[in-house]
Coordinates of C-alpha atoms in Angstrom, one line a residue:
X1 CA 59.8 104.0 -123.8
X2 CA 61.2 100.9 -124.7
X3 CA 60.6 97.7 -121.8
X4 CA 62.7 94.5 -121.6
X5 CA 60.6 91.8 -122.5
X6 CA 62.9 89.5 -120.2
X7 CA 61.7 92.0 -117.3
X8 CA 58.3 92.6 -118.3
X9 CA 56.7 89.0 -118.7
X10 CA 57.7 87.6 -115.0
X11 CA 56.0 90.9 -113.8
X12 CA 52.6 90.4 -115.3
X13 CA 52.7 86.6 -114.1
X14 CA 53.7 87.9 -110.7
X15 CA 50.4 90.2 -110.5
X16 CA 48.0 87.8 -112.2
X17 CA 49.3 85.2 -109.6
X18 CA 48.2 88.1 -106.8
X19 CA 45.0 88.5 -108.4
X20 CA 43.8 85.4 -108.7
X21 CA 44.4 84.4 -105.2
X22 CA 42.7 87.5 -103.8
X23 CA 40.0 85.9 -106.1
X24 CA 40.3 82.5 -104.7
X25 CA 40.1 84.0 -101.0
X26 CA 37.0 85.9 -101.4
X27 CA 35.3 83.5 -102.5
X28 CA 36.2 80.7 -100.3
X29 CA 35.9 82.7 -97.3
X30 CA 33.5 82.1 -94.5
X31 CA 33.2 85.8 -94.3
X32 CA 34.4 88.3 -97.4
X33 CA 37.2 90.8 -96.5
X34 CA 34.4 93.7 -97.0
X35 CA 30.6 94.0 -97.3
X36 CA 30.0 93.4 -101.3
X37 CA 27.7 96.6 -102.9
X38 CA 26.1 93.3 -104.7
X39 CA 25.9 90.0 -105.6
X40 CA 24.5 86.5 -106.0
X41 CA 26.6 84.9 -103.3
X42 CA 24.7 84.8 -100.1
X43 CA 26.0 85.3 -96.7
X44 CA 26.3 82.2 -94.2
X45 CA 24.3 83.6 -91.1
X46 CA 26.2 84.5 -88.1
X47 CA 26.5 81.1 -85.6
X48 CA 24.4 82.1 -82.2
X49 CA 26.7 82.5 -79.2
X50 CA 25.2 79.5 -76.8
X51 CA 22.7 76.7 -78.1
X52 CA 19.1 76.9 -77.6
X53 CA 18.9 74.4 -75.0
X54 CA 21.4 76.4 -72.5
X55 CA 18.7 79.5 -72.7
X56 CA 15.6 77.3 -72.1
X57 CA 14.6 77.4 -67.8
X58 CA 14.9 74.3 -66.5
X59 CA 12.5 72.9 -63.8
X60 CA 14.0 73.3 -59.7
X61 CA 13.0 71.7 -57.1
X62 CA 13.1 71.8 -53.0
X63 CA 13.1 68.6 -50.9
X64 CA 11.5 69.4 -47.0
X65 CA 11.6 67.1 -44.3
X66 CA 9.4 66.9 -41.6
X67 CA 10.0 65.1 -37.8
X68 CA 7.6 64.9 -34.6
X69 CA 8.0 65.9 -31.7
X70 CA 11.5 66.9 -30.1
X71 CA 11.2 66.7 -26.3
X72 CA 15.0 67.1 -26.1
X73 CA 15.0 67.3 -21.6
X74 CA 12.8 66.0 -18.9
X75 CA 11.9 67.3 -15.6
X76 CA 12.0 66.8 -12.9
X77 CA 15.3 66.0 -14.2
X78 CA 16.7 62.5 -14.1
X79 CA 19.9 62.4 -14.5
X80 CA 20.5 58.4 -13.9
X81 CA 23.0 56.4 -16.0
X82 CA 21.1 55.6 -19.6
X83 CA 18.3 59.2 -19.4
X84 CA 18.0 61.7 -21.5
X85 CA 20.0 64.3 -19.6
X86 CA 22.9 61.9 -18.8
X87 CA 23.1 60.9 -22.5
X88 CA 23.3 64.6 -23.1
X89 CA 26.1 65.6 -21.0
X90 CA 28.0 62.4 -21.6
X91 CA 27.4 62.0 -25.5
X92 CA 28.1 64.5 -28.2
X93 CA 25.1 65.7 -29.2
X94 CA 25.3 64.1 -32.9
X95 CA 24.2 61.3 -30.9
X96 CA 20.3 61.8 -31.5
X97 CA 20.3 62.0 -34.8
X98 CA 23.5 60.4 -35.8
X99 CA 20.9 57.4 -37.6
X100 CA 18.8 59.5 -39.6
X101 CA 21.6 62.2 -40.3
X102 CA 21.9 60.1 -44.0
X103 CA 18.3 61.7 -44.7
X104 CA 18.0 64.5 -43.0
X105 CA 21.0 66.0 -44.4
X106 CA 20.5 65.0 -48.1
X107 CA 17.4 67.4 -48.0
X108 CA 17.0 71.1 -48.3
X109 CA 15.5 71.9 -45.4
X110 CA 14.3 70.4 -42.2
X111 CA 11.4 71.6 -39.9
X112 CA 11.1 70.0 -36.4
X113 CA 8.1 70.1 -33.4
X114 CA 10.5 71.3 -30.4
X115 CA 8.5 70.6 -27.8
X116 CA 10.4 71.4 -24.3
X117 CA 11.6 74.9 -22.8
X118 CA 15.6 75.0 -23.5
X119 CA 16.7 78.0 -20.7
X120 CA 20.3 77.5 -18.4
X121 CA 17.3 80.2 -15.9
X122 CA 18.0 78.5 -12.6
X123 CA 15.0 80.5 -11.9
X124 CA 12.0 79.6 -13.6
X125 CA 9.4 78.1 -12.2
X126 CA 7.3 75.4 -13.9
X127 CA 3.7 76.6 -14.6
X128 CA 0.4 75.8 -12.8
X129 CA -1.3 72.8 -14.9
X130 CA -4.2 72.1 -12.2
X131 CA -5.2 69.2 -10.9
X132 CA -4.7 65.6 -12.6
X133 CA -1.6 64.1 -14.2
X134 CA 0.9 66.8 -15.9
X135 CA 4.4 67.1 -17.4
X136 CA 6.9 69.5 -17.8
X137 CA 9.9 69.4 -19.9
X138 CA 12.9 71.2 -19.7
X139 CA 16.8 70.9 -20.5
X140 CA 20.2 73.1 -21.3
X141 CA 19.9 75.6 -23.6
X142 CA 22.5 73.9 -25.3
X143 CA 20.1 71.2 -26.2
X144 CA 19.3 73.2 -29.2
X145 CA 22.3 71.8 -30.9
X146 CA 20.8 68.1 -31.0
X147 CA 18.6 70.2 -33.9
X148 CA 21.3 71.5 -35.5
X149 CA 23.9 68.6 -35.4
X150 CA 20.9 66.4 -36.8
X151 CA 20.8 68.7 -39.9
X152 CA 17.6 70.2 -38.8
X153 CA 17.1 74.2 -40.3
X154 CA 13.9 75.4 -38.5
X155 CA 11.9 74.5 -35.5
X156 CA 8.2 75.0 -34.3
X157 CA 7.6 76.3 -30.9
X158 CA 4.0 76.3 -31.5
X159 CA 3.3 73.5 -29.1
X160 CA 1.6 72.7 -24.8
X161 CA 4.7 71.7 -23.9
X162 CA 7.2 75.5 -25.0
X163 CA 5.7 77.6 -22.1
X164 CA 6.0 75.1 -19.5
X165 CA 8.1 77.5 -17.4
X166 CA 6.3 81.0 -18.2
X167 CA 7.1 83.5 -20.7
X168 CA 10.2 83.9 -19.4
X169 CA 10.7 80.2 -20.2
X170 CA 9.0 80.1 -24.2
X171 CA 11.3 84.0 -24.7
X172 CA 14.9 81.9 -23.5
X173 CA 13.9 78.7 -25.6
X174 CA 13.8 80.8 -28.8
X175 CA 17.1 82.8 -28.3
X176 CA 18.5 79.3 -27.7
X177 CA 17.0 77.9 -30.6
X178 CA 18.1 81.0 -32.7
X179 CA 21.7 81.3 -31.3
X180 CA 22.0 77.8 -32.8
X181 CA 21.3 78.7 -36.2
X182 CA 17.7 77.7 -36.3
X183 CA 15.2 79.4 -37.8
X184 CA 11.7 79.6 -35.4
X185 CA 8.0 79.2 -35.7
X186 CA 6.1 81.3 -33.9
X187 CA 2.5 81.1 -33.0
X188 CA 0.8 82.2 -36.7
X189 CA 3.8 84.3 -37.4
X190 CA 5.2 83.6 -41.0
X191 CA 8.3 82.0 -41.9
X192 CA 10.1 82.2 -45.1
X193 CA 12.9 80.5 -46.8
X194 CA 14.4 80.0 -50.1
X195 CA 16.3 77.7 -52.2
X196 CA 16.7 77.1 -56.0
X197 CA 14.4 80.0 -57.0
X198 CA 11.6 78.5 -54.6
X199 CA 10.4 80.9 -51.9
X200 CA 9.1 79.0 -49.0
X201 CA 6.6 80.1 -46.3
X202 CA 5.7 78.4 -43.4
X203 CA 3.1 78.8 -41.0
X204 CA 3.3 77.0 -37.5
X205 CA 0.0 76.8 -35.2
X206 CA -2.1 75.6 -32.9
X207 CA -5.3 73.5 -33.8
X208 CA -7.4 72.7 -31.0
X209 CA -10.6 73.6 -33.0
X210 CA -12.1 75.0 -35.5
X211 CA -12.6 78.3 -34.4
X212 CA -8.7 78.7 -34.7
X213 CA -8.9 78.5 -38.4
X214 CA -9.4 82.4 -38.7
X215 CA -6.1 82.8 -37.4
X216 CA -4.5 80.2 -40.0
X217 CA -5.9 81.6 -43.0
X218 CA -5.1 85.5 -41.6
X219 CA -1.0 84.4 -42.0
X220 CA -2.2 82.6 -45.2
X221 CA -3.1 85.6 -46.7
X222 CA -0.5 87.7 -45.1
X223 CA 2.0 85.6 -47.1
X224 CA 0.2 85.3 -50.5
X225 CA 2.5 87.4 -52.5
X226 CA 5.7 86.6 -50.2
X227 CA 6.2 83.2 -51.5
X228 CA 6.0 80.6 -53.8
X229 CA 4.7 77.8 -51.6
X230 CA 2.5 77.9 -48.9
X231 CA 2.5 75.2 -45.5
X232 CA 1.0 74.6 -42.2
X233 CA 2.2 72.9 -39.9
X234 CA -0.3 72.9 -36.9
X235 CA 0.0 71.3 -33.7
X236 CA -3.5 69.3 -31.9
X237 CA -5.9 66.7 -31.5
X238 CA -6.1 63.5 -28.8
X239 CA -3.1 62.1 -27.7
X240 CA -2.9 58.6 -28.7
X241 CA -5.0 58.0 -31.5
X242 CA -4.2 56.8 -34.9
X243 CA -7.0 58.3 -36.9
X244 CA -7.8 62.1 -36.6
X245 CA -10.6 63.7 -34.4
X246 CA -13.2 64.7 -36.5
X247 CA -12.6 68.4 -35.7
X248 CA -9.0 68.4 -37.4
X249 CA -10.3 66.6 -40.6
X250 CA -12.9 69.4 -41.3
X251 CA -10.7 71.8 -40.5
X252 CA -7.4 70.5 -42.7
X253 CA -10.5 69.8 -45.4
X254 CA -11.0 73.4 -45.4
X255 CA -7.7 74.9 -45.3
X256 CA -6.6 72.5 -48.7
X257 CA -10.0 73.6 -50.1
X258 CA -9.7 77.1 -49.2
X259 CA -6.9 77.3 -51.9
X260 CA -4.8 79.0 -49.2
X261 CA -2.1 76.5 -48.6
X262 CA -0.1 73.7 -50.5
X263 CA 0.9 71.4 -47.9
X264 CA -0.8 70.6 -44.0
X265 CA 1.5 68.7 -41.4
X266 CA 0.2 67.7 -38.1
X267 CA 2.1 66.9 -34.9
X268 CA 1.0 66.5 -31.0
X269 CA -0.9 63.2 -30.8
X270 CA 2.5 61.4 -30.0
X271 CA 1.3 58.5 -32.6
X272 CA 1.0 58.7 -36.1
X273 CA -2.1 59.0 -38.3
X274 CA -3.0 58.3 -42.6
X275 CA -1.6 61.3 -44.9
X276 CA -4.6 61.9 -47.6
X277 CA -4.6 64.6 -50.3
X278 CA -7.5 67.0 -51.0
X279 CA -7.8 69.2 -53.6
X280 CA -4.3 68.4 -54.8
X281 CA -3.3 69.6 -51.0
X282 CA -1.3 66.2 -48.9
X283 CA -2.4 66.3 -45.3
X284 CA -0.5 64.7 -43.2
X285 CA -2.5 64.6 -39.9
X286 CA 0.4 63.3 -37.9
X287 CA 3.8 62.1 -37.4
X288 CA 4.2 61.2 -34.4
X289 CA 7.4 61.2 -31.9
X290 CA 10.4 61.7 -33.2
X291 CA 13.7 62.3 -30.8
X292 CA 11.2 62.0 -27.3
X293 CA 12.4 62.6 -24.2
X294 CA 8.7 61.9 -22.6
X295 CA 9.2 58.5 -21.7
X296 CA 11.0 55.1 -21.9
X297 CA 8.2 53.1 -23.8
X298 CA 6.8 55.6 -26.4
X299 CA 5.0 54.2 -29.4
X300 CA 8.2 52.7 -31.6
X301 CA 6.7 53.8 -34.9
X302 CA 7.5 57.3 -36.6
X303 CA 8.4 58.5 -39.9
X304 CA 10.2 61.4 -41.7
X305 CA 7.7 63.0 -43.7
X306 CA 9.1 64.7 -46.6
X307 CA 7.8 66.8 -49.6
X308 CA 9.5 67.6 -53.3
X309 CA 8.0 70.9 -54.5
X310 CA 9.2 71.1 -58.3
X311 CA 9.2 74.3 -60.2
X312 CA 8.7 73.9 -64.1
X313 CA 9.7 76.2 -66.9
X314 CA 6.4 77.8 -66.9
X315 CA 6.3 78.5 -63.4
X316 CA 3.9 76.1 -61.5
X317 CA 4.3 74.1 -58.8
X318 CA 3.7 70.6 -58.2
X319 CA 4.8 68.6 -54.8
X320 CA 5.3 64.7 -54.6
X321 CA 5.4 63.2 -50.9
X322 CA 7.8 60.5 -49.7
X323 CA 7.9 58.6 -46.4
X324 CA 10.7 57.2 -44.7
X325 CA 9.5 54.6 -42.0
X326 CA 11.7 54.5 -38.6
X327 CA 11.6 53.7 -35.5
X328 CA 11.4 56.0 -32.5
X329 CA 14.4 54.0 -30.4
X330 CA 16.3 50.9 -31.0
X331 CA 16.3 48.6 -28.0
X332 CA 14.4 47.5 -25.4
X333 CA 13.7 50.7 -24.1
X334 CA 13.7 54.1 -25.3
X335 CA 17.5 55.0 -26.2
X336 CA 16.8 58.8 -27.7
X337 CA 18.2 57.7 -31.0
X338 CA 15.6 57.9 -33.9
X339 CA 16.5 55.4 -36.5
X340 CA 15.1 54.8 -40.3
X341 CA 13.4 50.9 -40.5
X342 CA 15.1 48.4 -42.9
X343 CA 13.1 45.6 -41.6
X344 CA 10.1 45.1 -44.4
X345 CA 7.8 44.7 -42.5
X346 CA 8.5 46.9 -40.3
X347 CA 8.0 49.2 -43.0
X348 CA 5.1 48.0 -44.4
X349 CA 3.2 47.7 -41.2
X350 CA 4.1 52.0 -40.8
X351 CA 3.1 52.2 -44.8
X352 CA -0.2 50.6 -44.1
X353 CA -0.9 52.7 -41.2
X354 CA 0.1 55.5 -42.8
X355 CA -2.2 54.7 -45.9
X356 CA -5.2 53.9 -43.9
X357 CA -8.5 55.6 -45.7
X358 CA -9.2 58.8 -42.9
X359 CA -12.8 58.6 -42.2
X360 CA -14.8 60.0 -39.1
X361 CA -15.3 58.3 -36.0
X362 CA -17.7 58.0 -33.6
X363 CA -17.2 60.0 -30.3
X364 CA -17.7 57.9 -27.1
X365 CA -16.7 58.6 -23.5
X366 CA -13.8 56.6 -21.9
X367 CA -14.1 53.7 -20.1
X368 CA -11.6 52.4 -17.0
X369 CA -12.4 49.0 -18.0
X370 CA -10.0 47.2 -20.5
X371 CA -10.6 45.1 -22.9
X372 CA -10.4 41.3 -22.5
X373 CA -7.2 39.6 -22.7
X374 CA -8.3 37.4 -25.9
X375 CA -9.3 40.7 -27.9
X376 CA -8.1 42.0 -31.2
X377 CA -8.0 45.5 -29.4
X378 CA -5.6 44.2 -26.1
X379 CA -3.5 42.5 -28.4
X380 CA -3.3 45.7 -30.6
X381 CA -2.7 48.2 -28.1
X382 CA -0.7 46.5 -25.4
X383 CA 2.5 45.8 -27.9
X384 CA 4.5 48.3 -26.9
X385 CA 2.2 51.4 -27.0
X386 CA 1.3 53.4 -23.7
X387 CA -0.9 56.2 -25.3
X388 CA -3.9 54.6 -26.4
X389 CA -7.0 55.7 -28.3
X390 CA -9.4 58.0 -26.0
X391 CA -12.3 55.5 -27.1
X392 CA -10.5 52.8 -24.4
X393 CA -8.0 52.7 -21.4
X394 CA -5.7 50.1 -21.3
X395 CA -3.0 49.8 -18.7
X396 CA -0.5 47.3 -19.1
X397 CA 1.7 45.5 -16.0
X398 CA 4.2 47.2 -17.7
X399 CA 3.4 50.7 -17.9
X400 CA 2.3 50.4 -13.9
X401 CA 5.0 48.5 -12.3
X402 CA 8.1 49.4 -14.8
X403 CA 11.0 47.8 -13.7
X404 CA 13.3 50.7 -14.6
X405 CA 11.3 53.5 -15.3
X406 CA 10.8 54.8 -11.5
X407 CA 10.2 58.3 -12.2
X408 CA 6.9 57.3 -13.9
X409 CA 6.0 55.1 -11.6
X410 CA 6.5 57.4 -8.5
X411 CA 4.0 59.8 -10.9
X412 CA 1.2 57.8 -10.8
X413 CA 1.4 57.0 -7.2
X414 CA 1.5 60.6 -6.1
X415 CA -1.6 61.0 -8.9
X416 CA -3.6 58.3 -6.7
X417 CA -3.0 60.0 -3.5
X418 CA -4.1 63.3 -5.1
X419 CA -1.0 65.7 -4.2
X420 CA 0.8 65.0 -7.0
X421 CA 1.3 68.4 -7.8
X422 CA 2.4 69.7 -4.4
X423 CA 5.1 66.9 -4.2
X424 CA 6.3 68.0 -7.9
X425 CA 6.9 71.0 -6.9
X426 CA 8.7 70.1 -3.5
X427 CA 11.2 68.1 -5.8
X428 CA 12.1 70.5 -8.4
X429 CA 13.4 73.1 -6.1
X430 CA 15.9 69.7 -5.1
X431 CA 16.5 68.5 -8.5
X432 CA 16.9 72.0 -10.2
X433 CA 20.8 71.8 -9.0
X434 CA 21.6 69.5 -11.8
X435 CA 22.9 73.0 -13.7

């Protein structure tokens, strides 16, 4: 067979042309057109699918606040222009909180002493408290939403003031409290929440000793393998003082010692008291009022108390403790309205006593006597403080003859006559209308 030469050369340029660019792509290729039998020519490695950074955990953390007591209704009830109850019905109830809503509800969570009975039970009747000077403390179960509009997420009942009407009273309080959204602590019972992988349990209790500590460490251990994080948040020791009875530091020693807990919070004196860490445990012994119906001239110092609990890559927990200084009113008297200090030394003064070295005191009995007028401790105590330490009684003009405050003045009179209590309960059957 004979070929055309004409024909015959363009095809054999044609077909090297092919082969050489089949050549060219295979070995330019980032990956060949099929798996070679062999070679020289290694393969590039396959590119991973996310960077090692994105697979690496990354440390999480949880921000807690904590505020003192919540004594959101009085009674008997006064409902006079500028009280609790009349701001209450007249005020949306953002009111209370509405100046430390900027902290409260940048956190995760926020845990609250409520310390009243919240029931709309026109038929309750206030407990027996005996003889001597008493309180009781009521309001609307609707109350509840001052916690809840304040950015507040769970609230301790574990308080003297939460049965103040019966059992009947403490079981209405915590379905009002819970049909607002609220989470509740019960007497030892554990409380859990989570947030950002970090499983939270809380324990709320009383402390009145040390024999109670059995109880403490029982829920302790009930929540060991429930939770990440472990706190306490007890309520006890004397009313007005600013350092701790000597009963509560041995017993919050132990319980940070004990390895059972990571945090201890401490409410019920109605002032605050130092925060001091042991064995890597912060014990804050107190933090005072916060939103208190109890009075018109509580102690104007307070603080939100609040606690960063970090999870690292590896797993372990560490917590660093911040403290926001505020004031418990604004005003001459009490206005209900919490709000944080921007005044320095306002702020330092709280910082200092916060930061006080904790240290055991010597028990003495009270004395009716008070101190000279030229004293350090008159001048200390008679600013605009009405609880005062159990070591001395200090009444001033004020707190006796108030020029506005008649409801606490008629109290004390009916105290000095001794019938104090059969009076009381005269009035509230009068009073109890205001539903």
């Amino acid at each position: 067979m004979k070929f055309n030469k004409k024909i015959l050369i363009p095809l054999v340029s044609v077909l090297i042309s092919i082969v050489v660019v089949f050549l060219v792509i295979g070995l330019t290729s980032e990956k060949p057109l099929s798996s070679p039998v062999s070679g020289t020519v290694d393969e590039a490695p396959a590119l991973p699918t996310t960077s090692p950074a994105a697979t690496e955990a990354k440390d999480t953390a949880v921000t807690l606040s904590f505020v003192g007591d919540c004594i959101l209704g009085v009674d008997p009830v006064e409902y006079s222009e500028g009280s609790f109850i009349w701001y209450s019905e007249n005020y949306p109830l953002s009111y209370f909180f509405e100046k430390v809503y900027g902290v409260l509800s940048k956190d995760d969570f926020t845990i609250a002493n409520m310390e009243c009975v919240l029931s709309d039970n026109l038929s309750l009747k206030p407990i027996d408290k005996g003889e001597g000077p008493a309180f009781w403390f009521r309001a609307k179960a609707k109350n509840a939403g001052i916690l809840t509009e304040g950015s507040v997420e769970v609230a301790s009942v574990v308080n003297n003031h939460v049965d103040d009407f019966g059992d009947e009273g403490y079981t209405d309080t915590v379905k009002s409290l819970e049909n607002a959204g609220l989470l509740v602590g019960e007497d030892c019972v554990p409380v859990y929440f989570e947030k950002n992988g970090i499983k939270i349990g809380l324990v709320c209790c009383n402390l009145w000793g040390q024999w109670q500590l059995g109880f403490v460490e029982d829920a302790l251990e009930e929540m060991a393998d429930k939770c990440d994080y472990k706190i306490v948040f007890f309520h006890g020791g004397t009313e007005g003082r600013h350092m701790p009875d000597n009963y509560k530091i041995d017993a919050c020693r132990e319980l940070a010692e004990s390895g059972l807990c990571d945090l201890i919070v401490g409410a019920h004196p109605h002032v605050l008291q130092p925060l001091e860490v042991v064995d890597g445990v912060p014990i804050m012994y107190s933090i005072g009022n916060f939103c208190f119906a109890g009075n018109n001239y509580p102690e104007n110092k307070t603080v939100i108390f609040q606690a960063t609990i970090t999870k690292d890559s590896a797993g372990s927990l560490t917590t660093e403790t911040n403290i926001v200084p505020c004031y418990v009113y604004t005003g001459p008297y009490n206005n209900w309205q919490p709000a944080v200090i921007t005044d320095p030394q306002d702020k330092a003064d709280i910082m200092a006593m916060v930061n006080t070295p904790v240290e055991y005191t010597v028990e003495t009995e009270p004395t009716t006597t008070a101190p000279e007028e030229s004293s350090s401790a008159y001048q200390e105590y008679t600013e605009d403080i009405i609880y005062f330490p159990e070591e001395t009684e200090i009444y001033t003009e004020e707190f006796y003859e108030p020029e506005e405050d008649t409801y606490y003045e008629d109290v004390y009179e009916d105290e000095y006559e001794n019938d104090y209590e059969d009076d009381y309960y005269e009035e509230i059957e009068t009073v109890i209308s205001y539903y």
